Short mmCIF file of C-alpha atoms in Angstrom, two decimals:
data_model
loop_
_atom_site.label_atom_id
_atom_site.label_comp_id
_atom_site.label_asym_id
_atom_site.label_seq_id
_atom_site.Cartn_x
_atom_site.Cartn_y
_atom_site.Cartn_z
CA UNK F 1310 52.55 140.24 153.40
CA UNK F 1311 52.63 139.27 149.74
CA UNK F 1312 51.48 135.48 150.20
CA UNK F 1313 47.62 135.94 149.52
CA UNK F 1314 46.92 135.19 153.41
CA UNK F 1315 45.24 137.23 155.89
CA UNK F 1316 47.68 138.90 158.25
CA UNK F 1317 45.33 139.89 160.45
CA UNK F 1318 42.03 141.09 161.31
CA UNK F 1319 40.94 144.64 162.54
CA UNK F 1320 36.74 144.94 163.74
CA UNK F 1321 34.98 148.08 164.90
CA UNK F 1322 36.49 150.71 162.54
CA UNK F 1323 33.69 153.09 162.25
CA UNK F 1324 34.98 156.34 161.57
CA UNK F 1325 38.55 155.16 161.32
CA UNK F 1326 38.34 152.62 157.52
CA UNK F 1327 40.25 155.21 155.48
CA UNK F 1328 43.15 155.97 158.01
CA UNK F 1329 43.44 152.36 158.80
CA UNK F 1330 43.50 151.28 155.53
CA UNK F 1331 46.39 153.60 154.60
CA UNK F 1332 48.60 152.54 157.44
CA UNK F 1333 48.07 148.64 156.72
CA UNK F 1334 47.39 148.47 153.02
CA UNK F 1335 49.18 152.23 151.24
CA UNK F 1336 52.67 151.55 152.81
CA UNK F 1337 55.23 151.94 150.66
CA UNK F 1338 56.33 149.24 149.32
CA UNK F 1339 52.54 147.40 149.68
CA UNK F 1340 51.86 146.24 146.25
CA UNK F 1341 48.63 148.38 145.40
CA UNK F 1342 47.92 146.67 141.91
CA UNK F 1343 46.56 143.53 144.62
CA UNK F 1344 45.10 145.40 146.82
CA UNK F 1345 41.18 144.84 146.92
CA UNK F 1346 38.39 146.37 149.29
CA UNK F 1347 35.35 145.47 149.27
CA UNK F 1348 32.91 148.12 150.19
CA UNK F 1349 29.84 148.06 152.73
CA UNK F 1350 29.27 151.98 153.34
CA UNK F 1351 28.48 153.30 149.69
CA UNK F 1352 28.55 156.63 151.05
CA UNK F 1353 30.67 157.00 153.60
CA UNK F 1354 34.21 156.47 154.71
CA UNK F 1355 34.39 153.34 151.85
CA UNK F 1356 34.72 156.42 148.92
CA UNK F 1357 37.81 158.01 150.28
CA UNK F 1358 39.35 154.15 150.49
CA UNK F 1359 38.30 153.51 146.53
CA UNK F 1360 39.88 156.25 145.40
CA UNK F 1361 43.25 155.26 147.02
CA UNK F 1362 42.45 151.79 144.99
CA UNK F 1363 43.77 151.15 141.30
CA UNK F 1364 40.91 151.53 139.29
CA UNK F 1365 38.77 147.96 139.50
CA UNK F 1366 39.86 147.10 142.82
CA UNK F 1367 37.37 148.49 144.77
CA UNK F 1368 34.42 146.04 144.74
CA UNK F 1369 30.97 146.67 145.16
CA UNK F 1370 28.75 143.81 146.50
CA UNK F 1371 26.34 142.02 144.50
CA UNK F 1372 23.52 142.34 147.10
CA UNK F 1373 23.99 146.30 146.80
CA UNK F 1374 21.63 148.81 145.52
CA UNK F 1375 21.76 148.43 141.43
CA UNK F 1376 21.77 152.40 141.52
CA UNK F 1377 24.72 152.25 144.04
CA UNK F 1378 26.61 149.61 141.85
CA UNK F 1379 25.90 151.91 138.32
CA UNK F 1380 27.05 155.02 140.39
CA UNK F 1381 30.22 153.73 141.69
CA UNK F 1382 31.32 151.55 138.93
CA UNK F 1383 30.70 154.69 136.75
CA UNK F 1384 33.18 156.47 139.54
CA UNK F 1385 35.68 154.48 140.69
CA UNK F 1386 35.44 151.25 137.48
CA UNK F 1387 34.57 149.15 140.74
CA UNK F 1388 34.04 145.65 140.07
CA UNK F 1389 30.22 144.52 140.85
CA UNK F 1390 30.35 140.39 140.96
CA UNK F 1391 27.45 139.22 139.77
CA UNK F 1392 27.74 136.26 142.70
CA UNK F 1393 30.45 134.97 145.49
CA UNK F 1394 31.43 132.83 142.69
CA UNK F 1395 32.14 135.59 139.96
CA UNK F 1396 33.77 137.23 143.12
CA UNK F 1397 36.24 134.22 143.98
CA UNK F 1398 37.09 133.62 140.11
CA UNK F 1399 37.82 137.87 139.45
CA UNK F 1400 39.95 137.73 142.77
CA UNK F 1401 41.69 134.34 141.71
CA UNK F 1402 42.69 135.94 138.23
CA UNK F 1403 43.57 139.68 139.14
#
């Protein structure tokens, strides 16, 4: 943990994101200030996960809704890339 790789890889978590996310991600001692998520379920379970987040490190697609990316960037100050390259360059620099 700590080294920027992916430690593993966790599908088919409907109806279990936010509980998962707090056992791998909210440990203590997980550094929470580079911790990102990026959110597909604007609605859903991805909410209680952003507002575990720092402010600005819950991201918000660029291919979402615009009135989904005003609403939660108004919410949570989630970051809305404007492209996968705004994304890479934010996540390199954060």
């Amino acid at each position: 943990m700590g080294d920027g790789k992916i430690q593993e890889i966790t599908t088919s978590l409907t109806g279990r994101k936010g509980t998962e996310f707090k056992k791998r991600f909210m440990r203590e001692g997980s550094n929470r200030r580079k911790t990102f998520y990026i959110g597909d379920d604007y609605d859903g379970e991805d909410r209680s996960i952003a507002e575990l987040l720092p402010q600005t490190n819950f991201i918000v697609p660029w291919f979402a809704p615009d009135a989904k990316k005003q609403e939660l960037t108004n919410e949570f100050q989630a970051f809305v890339p404007k492209d996968p390259t705004d994304l890479l360059r934010y996540l390199k620099f954060s």
